[in-house]
Amino acid sequence: MIKIGDTAVSEEKIVETNLNSPEVKEKTKTEKKSTSLKKSKSKKQSRGIKIAKGPEEDAEKELSNFKNNIYIVFVECETPGNIGFLARTMANFGLKNLVLINPPTLTPEAFYQATHGKYIVDNAKIYNTLDEFYQSQRIDFKVASTGVAGGSYNLSRIPVRPENLGKNINTNNKTAILFGREGNGLTNEEIDECDICVSIPTDPTYPILNISHAAAIIFYELFKNMHEYPVEGLEESTAIEKEYVLKDMHDLIDSLDIPEHKKKNGLKSFKNIINRAYITGREAHTLKGILRRLKMKIGKQ
């Protein structure tokens, strides 16, 4: 199962070694001797059985990733009390990384409303801009929250639901979940910078939720699903693989004789599809091959 926020893993370097060299032979003899001694000492304990990680260890790692790799970002909060409410909600669901973008002064109200989440306010990271935060923490994946979902004429605001986000988010990578200003929310530009948008279905007569209420719904969906990811499955596409697919599509669209705004919307639509589809590595490779062949064919015409 492909997860939201997948990124590339570092490649291992392959070093060629002359196995017949005297140095290697001597090192091999020493290692064999050392291994033999270790085996003789631990034979009674292990009897040659390899101990594998159990479900408890997997759950513990998942919980650690959940706490350490998810950043809750409050953009230009207007009242300190709401910072406290957000921190309290984070504490309810085991989150600890609070990021404040250009916030007001943290008055005692912020700590009072946080109750048992005061430590989260105390440890909050403060930045002047979102770009400064993204670069400082090397964020892998960005999620924008919005109460106003988009449609076919506002591609950046086409959302996933919190349930879908919770089931598919990859806690192995650094993910930022953005909450906007109390009055105006996030701007279109801030949402456009994000990889995906999450929105909570509400009654259309009053669609805007208080930030702590919206956060509680999203955090709950994240928390309840953090142990449900399968250990085995299809090979996941990486951020680099997706980047190459998007680059090839960008080059292909750019070569077409259509207006610039249609090129931009076309690329954004394709990016939205790729991010919502959770494609496998094989699918990414196949798409990349097809797009490159199309580019070659158009170039020959």
XYZ file of C-alpha atoms in Angstrom:
301
model
C 0.000 0.000 0.000
C 1.405 3.365 -1.005
C 1.496 6.037 1.700
C 1.079 9.792 1.547
C 4.401 11.540 1.846
C 6.697 8.852 0.447
C 10.209 10.062 -0.292
C 13.329 8.566 -1.768
C 15.743 6.583 0.331
C 19.456 7.133 0.059
C 21.277 4.905 -2.376
C 23.944 2.528 -1.104
C 27.365 2.827 -2.682
C 28.739 -0.343 -4.221
C 32.491 -0.736 -3.809
C 34.436 -3.257 -5.846
C 37.000 -5.181 -3.808
C 39.750 -7.589 -4.788
C 38.825 -10.681 -2.774
C 42.154 -12.356 -3.453
C 44.338 -9.580 -2.014
C 46.469 -10.474 1.081
C 44.788 -7.739 3.103
C 41.310 -9.108 2.447
C 42.375 -12.694 3.196
C 43.958 -11.681 6.497
C 40.871 -9.657 7.454
C 38.617 -12.593 6.576
C 40.623 -14.951 8.809
C 40.412 -12.521 11.720
C 36.655 -12.043 11.257
C 36.051 -15.810 11.079
C 38.044 -16.349 14.265
C 36.159 -13.594 16.072
C 32.799 -14.901 14.851
C 33.662 -18.425 15.966
C 34.463 -17.222 19.498
C 31.213 -15.238 19.693
C 29.167 -18.224 18.540
C 30.742 -20.524 21.134
C 29.928 -18.053 23.919
C 26.311 -17.459 22.899
C 25.417 -20.947 21.692
C 23.538 -21.861 24.851
C 21.477 -18.714 24.671
C 20.509 -18.447 20.994
C 21.142 -21.969 19.603
C 21.614 -20.366 16.190
C 18.093 -18.910 16.031
C 17.813 -15.462 14.470
C 15.598 -13.257 16.602
C 13.201 -11.184 14.493
C 11.427 -8.012 15.496
C 7.974 -8.626 16.917
C 4.746 -6.676 16.530
C 5.486 -4.801 19.762
C 8.740 -3.387 18.354
C 7.036 -2.407 15.089
C 4.287 -0.621 17.031
C 6.858 1.162 19.178
C 8.738 2.373 16.102
C 5.490 3.520 14.492
C 4.560 5.495 17.601
C 8.017 7.097 17.724
C 7.802 8.131 14.056
C 4.305 9.495 14.615
C 5.514 11.723 17.457
C 8.790 12.845 15.895
C 8.042 13.251 12.187
C 4.683 15.057 12.113
C 4.816 18.859 12.448
C 1.678 20.858 13.206
C 2.020 24.332 11.697
C -0.140 27.299 12.761
C 0.234 30.121 10.213
C -0.063 33.687 11.544
C -2.331 32.918 14.470
C -4.324 35.940 15.613
C -5.012 35.053 19.274
C -2.638 33.338 21.752
C -5.528 31.361 23.245
C -5.946 29.360 20.042
C -2.290 28.359 20.207
C -3.028 26.872 23.634
C -6.142 25.069 22.374
C -4.165 23.580 19.475
C -1.370 22.452 21.802
C -3.907 20.782 24.099
C -5.422 18.892 21.157
C -1.954 17.797 20.026
C -1.242 16.409 23.506
C -4.515 14.420 23.358
C -3.223 12.516 20.341
C 0.471 12.186 21.133
C 1.806 14.905 18.848
C 4.556 17.225 20.078
C 6.039 19.284 17.210
C 4.245 22.645 17.140
C 5.448 25.243 14.641
C 4.274 28.872 14.754
C 4.654 31.104 11.704
C 4.825 34.822 12.563
C 2.703 34.397 15.720
C 1.516 36.999 18.246
C 3.256 37.310 21.611
C 2.760 34.167 23.683
C 0.808 35.580 26.613
C -0.172 33.520 29.724
C -3.484 32.753 27.990
C -1.713 30.447 25.541
C -0.274 28.360 28.389
C -3.524 28.439 30.368
C -5.608 27.093 27.466
C -3.006 24.411 26.749
C -3.576 22.845 30.226
C -1.526 19.598 30.115
C -0.072 20.617 26.749
C 1.957 23.521 28.180
C 5.195 21.721 27.321
C 4.192 21.822 23.648
C 3.822 25.608 23.745
C 7.121 25.874 25.633
C 8.922 23.872 22.934
C 7.178 25.421 19.923
C 9.467 26.409 17.048
C 8.883 29.928 15.710
C 9.681 31.086 12.164
C 8.993 34.259 10.226
C 7.872 32.482 7.036
C 6.812 29.052 5.837
C 9.794 28.845 3.472
C 12.145 29.395 6.402
C 10.474 26.505 8.249
C 10.487 24.165 5.224
C 14.198 24.686 4.654
C 15.167 24.527 8.320
C 13.408 21.230 9.069
C 13.843 19.675 5.587
C 10.156 18.797 5.308
C 9.390 15.900 2.940
C 5.639 16.364 2.520
C 3.225 19.254 3.112
C -0.511 18.976 3.851
C -2.784 22.032 3.747
C -6.020 22.051 5.741
C -8.925 24.104 4.441
C -12.595 24.571 5.232
C -13.302 25.696 1.677
C -12.742 22.816 -0.712
C -12.075 23.525 -4.365
C -13.538 22.269 -7.596
C -12.571 22.025 -11.217
C -11.674 25.735 -11.332
C -9.525 25.707 -8.177
C -7.282 22.705 -8.603
C -5.103 23.351 -5.562
C -8.106 22.984 -3.247
C -9.325 19.579 -4.461
C -9.108 17.737 -1.117
C -8.792 14.327 0.451
C -10.769 13.549 3.594
C -9.108 13.147 7.004
C -9.863 9.420 6.974
C -7.972 8.967 3.712
C -5.069 11.035 5.029
C -4.897 8.972 8.215
C -4.874 5.661 6.378
C -2.178 6.597 3.906
C 0.228 9.048 5.540
C 3.821 7.834 5.764
C 5.126 8.554 9.259
C 8.668 7.551 8.274
C 9.106 10.920 6.585
C 8.784 14.475 7.869
C 5.269 15.759 7.231
C 3.927 19.261 7.922
C 0.184 19.753 8.439
C -0.759 23.425 7.992
C -3.583 25.288 9.733
C -4.348 28.830 8.589
C -5.399 32.112 10.124
C -8.594 32.173 12.173
C -10.218 34.685 9.825
C -8.950 33.851 6.344
C -7.282 30.460 6.586
C -4.431 29.652 4.220
C -3.915 31.648 1.033
C -4.156 30.031 -2.395
C -0.385 30.467 -2.760
C 0.298 28.661 0.538
C -2.026 25.821 -0.435
C -0.461 25.611 -3.889
C 2.943 25.043 -2.236
C 1.570 21.961 -0.474
C 1.492 18.444 -1.904
C -2.054 17.680 -0.870
C -5.098 19.361 0.679
C -7.314 17.920 3.448
C -10.822 19.152 4.192
C -13.535 18.085 6.651
C -17.069 17.712 5.233
C -19.455 20.055 7.089
C -22.888 21.555 6.665
C -22.686 24.146 3.852
C -24.635 26.704 5.892
C -21.702 26.952 8.333
C -18.673 25.116 6.899
C -15.858 26.705 8.948
C -14.706 24.839 12.070
C -12.788 26.247 15.017
C -9.125 25.332 14.580
C -8.989 23.058 17.634
C -12.122 21.193 16.475
C -10.768 20.709 12.963
C -7.391 19.657 14.371
C -9.013 17.111 16.687
C -10.779 15.397 13.779
C -7.621 15.249 11.662
C -5.387 14.156 14.564
C -7.851 11.411 15.526
C -7.789 9.959 12.013
C -3.991 10.012 12.039
C -3.750 8.469 15.507
C -6.236 5.639 15.051
C -4.548 4.381 11.876
C -0.898 4.566 12.859
C -0.626 0.822 13.597
C -2.597 -0.371 10.579
C 0.052 -0.089 7.858
C 1.017 -3.393 6.263
C 4.641 -4.477 6.650
C 4.746 -6.126 3.260
C 3.249 -4.973 0.004
C 3.934 -3.363 -3.308
C 7.125 -1.420 -3.851
C 6.320 2.202 -3.161
C 7.119 5.032 -5.553
C 9.622 7.520 -4.173
C 9.581 11.300 -4.282
C 12.370 11.223 -6.870
C 10.404 8.853 -9.124
C 7.352 11.119 -8.909
C 9.541 14.149 -9.572
C 10.863 12.602 -12.788
C 7.336 11.733 -13.932
C 6.186 15.314 -13.281
C 9.250 16.727 -15.054
C 8.556 14.640 -18.162
C 4.906 15.712 -18.129
C 6.002 19.356 -17.694
C 8.298 19.090 -20.730
C 5.552 17.406 -22.744
C 2.924 20.017 -21.868
C 5.394 22.839 -22.444
C 5.954 21.640 -26.003
C 2.242 21.966 -26.860
C 0.862 24.989 -28.654
C -1.662 26.003 -26.010
C -2.040 29.099 -23.760
C 0.217 29.360 -20.710
C -2.655 29.203 -18.207
C -3.823 25.922 -19.738
C -0.311 24.522 -19.478
C -0.186 25.482 -15.797
C -3.606 23.962 -15.060
C -2.738 20.844 -17.009
C 0.428 20.240 -14.998
C -1.351 20.977 -11.710
C -4.128 18.513 -12.584
C -1.579 15.802 -13.382
C 0.301 16.480 -10.124
C -2.949 16.234 -8.131
C -3.745 12.882 -9.742
C -0.276 11.511 -9.021
C -0.382 12.609 -5.365
C -3.867 11.196 -4.734
C -3.270 7.923 -6.571
C -0.371 6.674 -4.380
C 1.300 5.032 -7.372
C 3.786 2.188 -7.105
C 7.384 2.385 -8.240
C 6.582 0.179 -11.222
C 3.698 2.436 -12.250
C 5.920 5.508 -11.968
C 8.583 3.830 -14.111
C 5.991 2.865 -16.748
C 4.505 6.370 -16.864
C 7.958 7.886 -17.192
C 8.750 5.600 -20.120
C 5.525 6.465 -21.951
C 5.957 10.210 -21.424
C 9.525 10.143 -22.704
C 8.485 8.236 -25.834
C 5.772 10.828 -26.432
C 8.336 13.619 -26.044
C 10.634 11.896 -28.569
C 7.812 11.404 -31.044
C 6.663 15.022 -30.795
C 10.248 16.186 -31.173
C 10.591 14.327 -34.478
C 7.507 15.935 -35.985
